XYZ file of C-alpha atoms in Angstrom:
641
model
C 63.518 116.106 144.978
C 61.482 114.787 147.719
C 58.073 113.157 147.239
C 55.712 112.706 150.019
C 52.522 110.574 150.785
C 50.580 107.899 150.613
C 51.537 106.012 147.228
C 48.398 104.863 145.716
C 46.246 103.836 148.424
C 42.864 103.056 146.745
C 41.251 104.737 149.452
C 42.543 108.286 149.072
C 41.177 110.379 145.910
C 44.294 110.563 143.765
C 43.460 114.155 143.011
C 42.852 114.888 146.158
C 46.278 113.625 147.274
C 47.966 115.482 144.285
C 46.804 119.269 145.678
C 47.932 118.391 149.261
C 51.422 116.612 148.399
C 51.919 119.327 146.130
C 51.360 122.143 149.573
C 53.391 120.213 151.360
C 56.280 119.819 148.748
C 56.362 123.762 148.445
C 56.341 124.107 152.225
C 59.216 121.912 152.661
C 61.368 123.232 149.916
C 60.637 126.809 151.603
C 61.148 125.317 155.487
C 65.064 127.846 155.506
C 64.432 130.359 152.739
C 61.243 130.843 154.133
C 59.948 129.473 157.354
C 57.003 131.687 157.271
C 55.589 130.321 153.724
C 56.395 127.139 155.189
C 54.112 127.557 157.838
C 51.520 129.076 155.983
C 51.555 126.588 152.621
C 51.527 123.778 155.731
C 48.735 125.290 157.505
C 46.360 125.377 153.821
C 47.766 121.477 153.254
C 46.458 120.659 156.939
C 42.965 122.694 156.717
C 42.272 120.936 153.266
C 42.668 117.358 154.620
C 40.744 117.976 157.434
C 37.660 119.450 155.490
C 37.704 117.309 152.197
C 40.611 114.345 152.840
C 40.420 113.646 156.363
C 41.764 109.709 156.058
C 44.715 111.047 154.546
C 46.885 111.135 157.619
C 50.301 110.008 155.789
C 49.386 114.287 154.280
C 48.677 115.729 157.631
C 51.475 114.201 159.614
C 53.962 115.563 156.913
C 51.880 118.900 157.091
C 52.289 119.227 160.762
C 56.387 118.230 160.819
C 57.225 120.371 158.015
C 54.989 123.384 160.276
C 56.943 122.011 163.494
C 60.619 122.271 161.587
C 59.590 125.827 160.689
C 58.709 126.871 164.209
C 61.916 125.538 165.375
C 63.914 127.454 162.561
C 61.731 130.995 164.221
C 62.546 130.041 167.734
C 59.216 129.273 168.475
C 59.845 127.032 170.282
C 56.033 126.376 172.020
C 54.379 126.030 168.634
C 57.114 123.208 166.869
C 56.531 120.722 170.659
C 52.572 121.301 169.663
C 52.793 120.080 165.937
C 55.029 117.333 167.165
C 53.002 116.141 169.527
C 50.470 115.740 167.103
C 52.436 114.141 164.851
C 52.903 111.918 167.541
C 49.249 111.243 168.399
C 48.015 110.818 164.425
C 51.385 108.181 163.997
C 49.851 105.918 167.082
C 46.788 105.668 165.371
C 44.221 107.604 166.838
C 42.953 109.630 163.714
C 42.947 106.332 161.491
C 41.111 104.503 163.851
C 38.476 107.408 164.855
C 37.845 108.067 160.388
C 39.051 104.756 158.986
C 42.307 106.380 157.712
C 45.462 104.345 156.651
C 48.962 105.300 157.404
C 51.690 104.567 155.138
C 54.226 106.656 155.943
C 53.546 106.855 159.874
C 56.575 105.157 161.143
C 59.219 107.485 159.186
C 57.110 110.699 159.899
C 57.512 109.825 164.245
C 61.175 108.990 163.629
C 61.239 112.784 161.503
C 59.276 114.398 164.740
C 61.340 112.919 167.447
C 64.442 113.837 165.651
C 63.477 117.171 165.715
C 62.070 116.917 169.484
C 65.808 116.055 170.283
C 67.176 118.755 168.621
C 64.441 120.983 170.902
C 65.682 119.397 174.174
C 69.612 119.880 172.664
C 68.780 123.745 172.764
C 67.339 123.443 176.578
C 70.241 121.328 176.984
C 68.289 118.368 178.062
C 70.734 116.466 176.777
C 70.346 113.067 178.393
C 66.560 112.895 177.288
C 67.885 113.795 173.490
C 70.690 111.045 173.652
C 67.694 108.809 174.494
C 66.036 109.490 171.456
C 68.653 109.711 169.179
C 69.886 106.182 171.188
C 66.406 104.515 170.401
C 66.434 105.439 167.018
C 69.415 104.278 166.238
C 68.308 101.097 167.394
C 65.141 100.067 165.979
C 66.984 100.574 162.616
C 64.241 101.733 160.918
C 66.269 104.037 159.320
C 67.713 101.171 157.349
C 64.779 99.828 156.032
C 63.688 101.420 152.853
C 66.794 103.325 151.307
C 64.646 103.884 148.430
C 62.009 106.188 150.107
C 63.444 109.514 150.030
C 61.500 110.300 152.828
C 64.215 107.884 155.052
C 67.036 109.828 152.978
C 65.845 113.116 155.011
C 65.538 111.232 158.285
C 68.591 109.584 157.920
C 70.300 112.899 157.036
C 68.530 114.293 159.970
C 69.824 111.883 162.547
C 73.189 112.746 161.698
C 72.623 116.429 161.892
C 70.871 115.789 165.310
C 74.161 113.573 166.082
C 76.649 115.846 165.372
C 75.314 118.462 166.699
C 74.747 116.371 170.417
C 78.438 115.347 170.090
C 80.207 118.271 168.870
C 78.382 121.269 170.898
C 76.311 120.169 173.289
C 78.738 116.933 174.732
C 82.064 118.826 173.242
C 82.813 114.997 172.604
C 85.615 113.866 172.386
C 87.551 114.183 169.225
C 87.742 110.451 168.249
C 83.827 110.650 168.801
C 83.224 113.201 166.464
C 86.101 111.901 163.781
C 84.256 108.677 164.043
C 80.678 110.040 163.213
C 82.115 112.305 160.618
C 83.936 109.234 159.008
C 80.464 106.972 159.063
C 78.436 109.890 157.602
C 81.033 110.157 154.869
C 80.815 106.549 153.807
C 76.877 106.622 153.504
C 76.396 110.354 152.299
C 76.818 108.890 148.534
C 73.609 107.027 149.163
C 71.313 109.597 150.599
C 68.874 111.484 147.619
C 68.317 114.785 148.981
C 67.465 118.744 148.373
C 69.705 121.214 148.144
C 68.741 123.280 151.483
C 69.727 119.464 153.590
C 72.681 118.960 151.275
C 73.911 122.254 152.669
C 72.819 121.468 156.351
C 74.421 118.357 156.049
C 77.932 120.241 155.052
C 77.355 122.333 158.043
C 77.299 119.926 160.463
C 80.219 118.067 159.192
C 82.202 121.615 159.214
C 81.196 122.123 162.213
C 81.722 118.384 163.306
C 85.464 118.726 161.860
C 86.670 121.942 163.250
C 85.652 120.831 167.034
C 87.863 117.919 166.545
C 90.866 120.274 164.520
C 90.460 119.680 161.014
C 89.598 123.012 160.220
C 90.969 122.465 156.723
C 88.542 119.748 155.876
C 85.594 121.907 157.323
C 86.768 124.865 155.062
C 85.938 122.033 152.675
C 82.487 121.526 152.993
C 81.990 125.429 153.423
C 83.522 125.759 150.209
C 80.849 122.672 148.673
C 78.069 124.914 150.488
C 78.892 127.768 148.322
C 79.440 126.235 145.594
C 76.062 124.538 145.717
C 74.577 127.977 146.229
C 76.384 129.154 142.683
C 75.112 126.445 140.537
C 71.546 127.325 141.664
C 69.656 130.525 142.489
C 66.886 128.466 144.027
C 69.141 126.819 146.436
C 70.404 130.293 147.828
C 69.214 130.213 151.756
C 69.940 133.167 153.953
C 69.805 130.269 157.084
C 72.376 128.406 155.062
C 74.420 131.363 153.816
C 75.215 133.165 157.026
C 75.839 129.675 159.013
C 78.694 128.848 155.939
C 79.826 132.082 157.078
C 80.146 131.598 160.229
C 81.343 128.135 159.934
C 84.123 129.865 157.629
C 85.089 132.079 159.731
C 85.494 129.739 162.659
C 87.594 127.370 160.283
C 89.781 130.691 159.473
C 90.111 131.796 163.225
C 92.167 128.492 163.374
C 94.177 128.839 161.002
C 96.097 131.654 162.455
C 98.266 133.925 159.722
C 96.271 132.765 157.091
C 93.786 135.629 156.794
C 93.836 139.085 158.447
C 92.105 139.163 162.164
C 89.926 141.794 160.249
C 88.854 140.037 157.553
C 87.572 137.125 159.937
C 86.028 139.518 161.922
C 84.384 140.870 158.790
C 82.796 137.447 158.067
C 81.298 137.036 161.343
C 79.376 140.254 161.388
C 78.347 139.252 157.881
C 76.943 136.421 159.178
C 75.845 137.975 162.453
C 73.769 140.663 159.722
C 72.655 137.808 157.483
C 70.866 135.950 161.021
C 68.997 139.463 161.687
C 67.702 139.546 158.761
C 66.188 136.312 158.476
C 64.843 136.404 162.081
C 65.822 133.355 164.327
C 66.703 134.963 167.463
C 68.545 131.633 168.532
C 70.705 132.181 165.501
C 70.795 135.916 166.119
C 71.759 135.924 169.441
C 74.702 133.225 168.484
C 75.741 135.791 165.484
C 76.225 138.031 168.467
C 78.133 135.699 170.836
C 80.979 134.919 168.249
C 81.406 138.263 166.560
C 81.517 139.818 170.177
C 83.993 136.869 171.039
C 85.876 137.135 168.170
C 86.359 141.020 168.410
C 87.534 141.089 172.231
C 89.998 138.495 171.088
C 91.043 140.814 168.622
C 91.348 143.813 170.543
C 88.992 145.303 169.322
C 86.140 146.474 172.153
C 84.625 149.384 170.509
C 83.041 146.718 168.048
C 82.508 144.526 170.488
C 80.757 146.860 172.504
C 78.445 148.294 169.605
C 77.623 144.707 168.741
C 76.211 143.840 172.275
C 74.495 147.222 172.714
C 72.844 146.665 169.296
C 71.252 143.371 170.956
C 70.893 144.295 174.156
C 68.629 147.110 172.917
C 66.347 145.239 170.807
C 66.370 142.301 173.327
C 63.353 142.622 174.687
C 61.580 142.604 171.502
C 61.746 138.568 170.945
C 59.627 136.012 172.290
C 61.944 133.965 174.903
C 63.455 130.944 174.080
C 65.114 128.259 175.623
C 68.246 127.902 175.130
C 70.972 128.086 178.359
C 74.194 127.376 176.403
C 73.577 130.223 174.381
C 72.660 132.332 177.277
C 75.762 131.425 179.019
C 77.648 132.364 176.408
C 76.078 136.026 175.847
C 76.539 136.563 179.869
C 80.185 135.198 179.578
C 80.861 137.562 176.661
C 79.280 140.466 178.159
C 81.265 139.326 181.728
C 84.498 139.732 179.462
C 83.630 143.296 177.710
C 83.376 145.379 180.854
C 80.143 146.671 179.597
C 78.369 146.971 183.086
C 77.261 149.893 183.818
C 77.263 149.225 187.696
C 78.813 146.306 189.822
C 75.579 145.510 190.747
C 74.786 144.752 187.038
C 78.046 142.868 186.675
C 76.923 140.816 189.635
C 73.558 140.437 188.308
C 75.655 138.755 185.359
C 77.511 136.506 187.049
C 74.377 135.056 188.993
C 72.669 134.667 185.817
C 75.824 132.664 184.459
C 76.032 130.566 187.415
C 72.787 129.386 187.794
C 72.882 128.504 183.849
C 76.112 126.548 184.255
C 74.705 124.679 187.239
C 71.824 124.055 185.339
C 73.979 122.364 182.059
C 76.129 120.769 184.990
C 73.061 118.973 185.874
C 71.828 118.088 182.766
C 75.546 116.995 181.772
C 75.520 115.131 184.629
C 72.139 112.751 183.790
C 73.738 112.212 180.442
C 77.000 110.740 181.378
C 75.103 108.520 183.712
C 72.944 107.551 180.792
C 75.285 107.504 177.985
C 77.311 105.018 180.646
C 74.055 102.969 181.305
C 73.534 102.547 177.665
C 76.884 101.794 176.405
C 76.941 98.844 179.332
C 73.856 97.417 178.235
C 74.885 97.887 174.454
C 78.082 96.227 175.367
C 76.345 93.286 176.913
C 73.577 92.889 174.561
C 76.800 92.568 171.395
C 78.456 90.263 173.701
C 75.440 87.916 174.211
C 74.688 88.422 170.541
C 78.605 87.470 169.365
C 78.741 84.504 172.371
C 75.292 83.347 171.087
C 76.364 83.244 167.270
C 79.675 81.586 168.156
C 78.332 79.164 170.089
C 76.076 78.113 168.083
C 78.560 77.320 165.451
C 81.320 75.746 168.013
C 78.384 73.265 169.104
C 78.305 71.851 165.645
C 82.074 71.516 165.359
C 82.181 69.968 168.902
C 79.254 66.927 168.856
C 81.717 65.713 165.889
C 84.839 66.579 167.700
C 84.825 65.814 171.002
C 86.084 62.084 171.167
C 89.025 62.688 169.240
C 90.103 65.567 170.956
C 89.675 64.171 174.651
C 91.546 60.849 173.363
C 93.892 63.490 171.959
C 93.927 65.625 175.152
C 94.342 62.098 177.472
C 97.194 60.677 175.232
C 99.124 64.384 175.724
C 98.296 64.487 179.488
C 100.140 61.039 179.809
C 103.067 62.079 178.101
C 103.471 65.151 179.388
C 103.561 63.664 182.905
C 105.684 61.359 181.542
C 107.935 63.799 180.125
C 108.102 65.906 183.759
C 108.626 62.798 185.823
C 111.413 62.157 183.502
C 112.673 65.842 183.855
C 112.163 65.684 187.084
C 114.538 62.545 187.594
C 117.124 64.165 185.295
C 117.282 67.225 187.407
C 117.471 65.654 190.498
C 120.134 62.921 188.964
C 122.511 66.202 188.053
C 121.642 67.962 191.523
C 122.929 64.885 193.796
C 125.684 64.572 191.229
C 126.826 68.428 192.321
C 125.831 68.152 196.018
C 127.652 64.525 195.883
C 131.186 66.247 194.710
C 130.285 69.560 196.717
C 129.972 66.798 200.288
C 132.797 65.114 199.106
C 135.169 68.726 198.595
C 133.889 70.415 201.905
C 133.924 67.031 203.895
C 136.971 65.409 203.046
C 138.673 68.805 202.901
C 139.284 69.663 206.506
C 140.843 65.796 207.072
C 143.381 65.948 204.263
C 144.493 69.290 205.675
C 144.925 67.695 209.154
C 146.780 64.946 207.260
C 149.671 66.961 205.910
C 150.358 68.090 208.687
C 153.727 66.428 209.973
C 153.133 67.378 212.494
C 150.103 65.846 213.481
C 150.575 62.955 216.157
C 149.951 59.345 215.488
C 146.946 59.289 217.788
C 145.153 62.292 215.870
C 146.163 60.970 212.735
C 144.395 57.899 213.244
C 141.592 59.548 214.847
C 141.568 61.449 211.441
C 141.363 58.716 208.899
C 138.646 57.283 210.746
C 136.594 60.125 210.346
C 137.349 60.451 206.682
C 136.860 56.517 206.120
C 133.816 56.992 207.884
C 132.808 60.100 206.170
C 133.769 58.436 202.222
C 131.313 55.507 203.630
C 128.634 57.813 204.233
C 128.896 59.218 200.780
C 129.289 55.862 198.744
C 125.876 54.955 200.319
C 124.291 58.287 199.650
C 125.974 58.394 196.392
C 124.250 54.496 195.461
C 120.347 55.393 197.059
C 120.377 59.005 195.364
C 122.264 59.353 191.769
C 120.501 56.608 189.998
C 117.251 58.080 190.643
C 117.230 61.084 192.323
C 117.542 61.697 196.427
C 114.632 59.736 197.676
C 113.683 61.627 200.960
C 112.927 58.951 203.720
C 111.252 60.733 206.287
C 110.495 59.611 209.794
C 110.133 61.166 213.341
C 113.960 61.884 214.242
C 115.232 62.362 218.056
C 117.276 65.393 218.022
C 119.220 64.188 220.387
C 120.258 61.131 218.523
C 121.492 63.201 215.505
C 123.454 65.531 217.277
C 125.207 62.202 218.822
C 125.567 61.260 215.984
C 127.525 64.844 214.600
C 129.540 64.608 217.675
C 130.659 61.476 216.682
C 131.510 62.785 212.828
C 133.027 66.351 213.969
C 137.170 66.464 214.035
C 138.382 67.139 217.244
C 138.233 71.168 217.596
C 141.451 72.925 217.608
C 143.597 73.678 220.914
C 141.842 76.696 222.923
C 138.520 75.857 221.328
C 135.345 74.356 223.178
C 133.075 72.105 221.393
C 129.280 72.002 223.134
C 126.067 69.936 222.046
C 123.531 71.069 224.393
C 121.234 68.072 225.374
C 117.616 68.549 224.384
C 114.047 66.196 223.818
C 113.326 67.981 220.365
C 111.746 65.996 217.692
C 111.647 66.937 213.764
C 109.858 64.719 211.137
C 112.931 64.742 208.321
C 115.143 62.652 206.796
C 117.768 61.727 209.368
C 120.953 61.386 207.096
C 119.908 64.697 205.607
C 119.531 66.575 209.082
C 122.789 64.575 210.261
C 125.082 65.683 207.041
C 123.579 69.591 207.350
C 124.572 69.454 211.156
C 128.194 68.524 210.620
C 128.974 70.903 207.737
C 127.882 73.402 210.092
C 129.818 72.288 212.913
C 132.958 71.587 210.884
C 132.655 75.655 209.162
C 132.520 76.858 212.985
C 135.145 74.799 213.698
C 137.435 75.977 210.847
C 136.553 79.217 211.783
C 137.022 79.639 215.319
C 140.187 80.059 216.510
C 139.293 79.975 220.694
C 136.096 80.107 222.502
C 133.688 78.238 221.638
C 130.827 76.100 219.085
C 127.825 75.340 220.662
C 125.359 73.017 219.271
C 121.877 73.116 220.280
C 117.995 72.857 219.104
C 114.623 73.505 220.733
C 111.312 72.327 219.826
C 108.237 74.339 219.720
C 104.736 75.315 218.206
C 105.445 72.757 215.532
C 108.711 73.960 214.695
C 112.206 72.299 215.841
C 114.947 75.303 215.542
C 118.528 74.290 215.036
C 121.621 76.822 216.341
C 125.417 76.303 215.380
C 126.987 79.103 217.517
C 130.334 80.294 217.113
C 132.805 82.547 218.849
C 134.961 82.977 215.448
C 135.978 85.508 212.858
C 132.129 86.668 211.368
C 131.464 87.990 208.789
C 130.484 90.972 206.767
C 126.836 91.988 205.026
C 128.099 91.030 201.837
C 129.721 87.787 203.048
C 126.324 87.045 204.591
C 124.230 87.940 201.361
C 126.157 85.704 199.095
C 126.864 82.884 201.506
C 124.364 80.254 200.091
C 125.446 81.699 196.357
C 126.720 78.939 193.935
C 127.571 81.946 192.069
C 129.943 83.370 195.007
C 134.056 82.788 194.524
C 135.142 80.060 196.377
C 136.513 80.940 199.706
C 137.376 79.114 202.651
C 133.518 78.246 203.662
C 133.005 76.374 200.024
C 130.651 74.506 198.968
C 129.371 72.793 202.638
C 126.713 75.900 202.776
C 125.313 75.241 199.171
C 124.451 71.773 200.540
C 123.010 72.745 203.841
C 120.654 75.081 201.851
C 119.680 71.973 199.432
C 118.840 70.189 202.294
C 116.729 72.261 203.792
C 114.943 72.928 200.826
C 113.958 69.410 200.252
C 112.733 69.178 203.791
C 110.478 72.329 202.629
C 109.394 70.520 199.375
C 108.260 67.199 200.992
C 106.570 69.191 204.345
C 105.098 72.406 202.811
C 105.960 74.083 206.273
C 108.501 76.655 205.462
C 111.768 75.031 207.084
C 114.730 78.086 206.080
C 118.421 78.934 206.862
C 119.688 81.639 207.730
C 122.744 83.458 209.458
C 123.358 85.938 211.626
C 126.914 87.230 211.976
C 129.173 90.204 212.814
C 132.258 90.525 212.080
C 135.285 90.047 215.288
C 131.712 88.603 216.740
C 130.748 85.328 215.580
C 128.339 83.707 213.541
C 125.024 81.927 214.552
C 123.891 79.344 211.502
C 119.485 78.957 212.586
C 117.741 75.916 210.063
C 113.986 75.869 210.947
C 112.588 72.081 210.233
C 108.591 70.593 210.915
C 108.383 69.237 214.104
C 107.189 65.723 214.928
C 103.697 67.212 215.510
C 103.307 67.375 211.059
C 101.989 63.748 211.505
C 99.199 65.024 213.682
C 98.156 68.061 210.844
């Protein structure tokens, strides 16, 4: 059972103490069965500190919450904000420092009032200003700082009331939320020493909890713990408690559908609905109403419906108001849904009410998701900060001793892994020149051992022949010496176009009989390799040539905005998209362009490598129409950049 006060304070009269602790301890143990002997057994406990213990404040303050808790249970709603703001007042000090009063208990008792302030702005649906509390709470952690206080067992089982019931109704959080809340409260319910009546609260918000998230199983399961609480001891029986169980069980039920007659649910709602009316709370009243109307339109069942809404709309206007829009919304939704107007002006008057209460919750939902997202940054930072600072700390240790070893460590595996790319690097380009070597040496001497067997071929072409291919296995036994041994060096060096394609013309087999053989003259400079730019110009010639059987090849290149662009024209066969797509393929079958293409493209790409300019091939072909072969290379004006 709960004990409340100051615990020994020499300067309160022990007796004294004893009469009001004992008021206050029979006004909490009353605050559901009865909130009006609550009230009343508070109000004696605060009149008899203030005439004959008035530096007892830890009495008072508990005085005025258990009076405020009351109030809220009656809907009053004015009255419960009052006491709490006292409670408020007395916690900061003032009535200790105006009678030389101490305050033992002062901390706990403002956590205990602002809990129930948040659950006062839940019902207004000031939802954002409740997270803030509930937010603020949560992290001063004063709620983990004397477990054996029972007084911090009842705020404790307070803030997760006040939680669940933010998350689950007033948010309709997500299920994960709720499922996680449900699952802390579980783990730490085994340490909280309460009464029966928050024992039974306690089960109602987790049923309620569980069934918005879909376990309506497990929330049968703490109705059932409710009830059985309520069996084991007379004095524990609550009419609050009893018809929310209710409720809650017949919510649980509703989901479970083919479980239990519609009726029977039905019947268990209007118990409950009967159960509220009798104790008094129009909040809970008009919510008895709400879901047994609900529930009996869902059923079919109007003429119930409809006596159950007449029965409150009748007696309505007996009750103090209250705030309390999501309830409102949902008696104008349900009374929207029953047809019960009795003019469409009073069904309109309905539906303005509803919208300017849903705009109003909009609102309100709207300032909370703003905060809840301010919040959770900051939250998110301040962990961050927290876990950097904490990990940081302990890496600075660890690095003062380690930090020589590890950058000799790190320098020793820099050096051989450079050492292991430039080796990689020489091994790749060894194999490369090795392939382009045998792919010059199949497309280049190709063409001159077909001319060869030929017997027909006269003595004057055949020499002219074998000096080409002499010339052309010299060229390769010196490219063959400079690159395989350690990969193609690229000499690079302002080239005269001009020169080079001299120097093709020279190299080129005389073109077949009906076929014209053109190197337009030009002033172009590049900045390449010249043997490179020479051996990709005469495997392009040579493919025309082998593929034009009259008109024409014409050679040509033209220099501009730092570019020198290269044309080997044809008037041959062409070719098709797919000839065109795979042309610079290794991958492609052999065919009667082999492998002179593969090389060309090799060359080009290691005047790309060494300039960083974007030097390309590329065709452009049709077939019956010819072929155009384009190679973009840096112009001499790459020494200037």
């Amino acid at each position: 059972m709960l004990l409340f006060g100051c615990h020994g304070h020499p300067s309160v009269d022990p007796l004294k103490r004893s009469h009001v602790d004992g008021l206050n301890k029979e006004a909490f143990l009353n605050r559901y069965k009865d909130p009006d002997t609550c009230i009343f057994l508070s109000e004696r406990a605060l009149d008899y500190v203030r005439d004959s213990l008035p530096e007892y404040v830890d009495g008072a303050m508990r005085a005025m919450n258990n009076m405020a808790f009351a109030y809220f249970l009656v809907s009053d709603h004015e009255n419960a904000n009052q006491m709490l703001d006292r409670v408020e007042q007395m916690a900061q000090g003032e009535m200790q420092n105006a009678k030389g009063g101490t305050v033992e208990n002062g901390e706990i008792e403002m956590v205990i009032s602002r809990l129930l302030r948040a659950r006062l702005l839940q019902r207004n649906c000031q939802i954002a200003d409740s997270y803030r509390l509930l937010y603020d709470i949560g992290r001063s952690g004063i709620l983990e700082e004397n477990r054996d206080n029972l007084l911090y067992s009842y705020a404790q089982t307070e803030y997760y009331i006040t939680l669940l019931t933010l998350n689950f109704h007033y948010r309709n959080g997500k299920e994960a939320d709720v499922m996680t809340l449900v699952d802390e409260i579980e783990r730490q319910r085994g340490a909280l020493k309460v009464d029966y009546a928050q024992d039974m609260a306690l089960n109602y918000a987790l049923a309620y909890g569980l069934q918005s998230a879909g376990e309506s199983r497990r929330a049968l399961d703490y109705c059932d713990r409710t009830y059985d609480i309520m069996d084991r001891s007379a004095s524990a029986f609550s009419l609050y408690n009893y018809a929310n169980t209710l409720q809650m069980t017949a919510a649980a039920l509703k989901s479970l559908p083919g479980e239990v007659p519609p009726d029977s649910i039905l019947a268990l709602y209007d118990r409950a609905r009967r159960c509220f009316f009798e104790y008094g709370d129009p909040y809970q009243m008009l919510g008895g109403v709400i879901s047994t109307a609900r529930y009996a339109l869902l059923i079919d069942d109007t003429a119930f419906a409809y006596n159950v809404l007449d029965e409150w709309r009748s007696m309505r206007g007996t009750w103090k108001p209250f705030a309390a829009p999501k309830m409102e919304m949902g008696y104008f939704d349900v009374l929207i849904r029953s047809g019960l107007a009795n003019s469409p002006d009073e069904n309109r008057r309905w539906y303005e009410h509803r919208s300017e209460l849903q705009d109003y919750i909009s609102q309100n939902e709207k300032e909370d998701f703003a905060l809840q997202n301010t919040l959770e940054t900051s939250l998110r930072r301040s962990r961050l900060f927290s876990r950097f600072s904490l990990v940081l700390g302990g890496l600075l240790l660890v690095l003062l001793t380690l930090t020589v070893l590890l950058w000799r460590a790190t320098w020793r595996l820099r050096r051989e892994k450079r050492q292991l790319q430039e080796a990689k690097r020489r091994d790749v380009e060894r194999i490369a020149n090795v392939e382009t070597c045998l792919s010059v040496m199949r497309h280049d001497v190709s063409p001159f051992i077909g001319y060869l067997r030929n017997p027909n071929l006269g003595e004057e072409l055949r020499s002219e022949v074998l000096e080409q291919l002499l010339r052309t296995f010299d060229n390769i036994k010196s490219w063959t010496s400079l690159s395989i041994p350690s990969g193609l060096v690229f000499t690079p060096s302002v080239c005269s176009v001009q020169e080079v394609l001299e120097e093709v013309s020279r190299q080129t087999v005389s073109p077949a009989e009906g076929v014209g053989l053109r190197f337009v003259p030009t002033e172009a400079q590049l900045w390449g390799d010249r043997l490179l730019v020479t051996i990709l110009l005469r495997n392009l010639v040579n493919n025309a040539l082998q593929h034009t059987r009259k008109g024409r090849v014409e050679v040509s290149a033209e220099g501009a905005d730092g570019w020198v662009h290269l044309k080997v024209s044809d008037t041959g066969d062409g070719m098709t998209a797919e000839q065109q797509e795979n042309l610079f393929s290794a991958a492609r079958p052999q065919g009667d362009h082999g492998f002179g293409l593969i090389l060309c493209r090799y060359i080009v790409k290691k005047h790309d490598d060494n300039t960083r300019r974007g030097c390309k091939i590329w065709v452009e072909s049709a077939v019956g129409q010819g072929t155009t072969m384009h190679v973009l290379l840096a112009g001499s004006e790459i020494i200037k950049d």
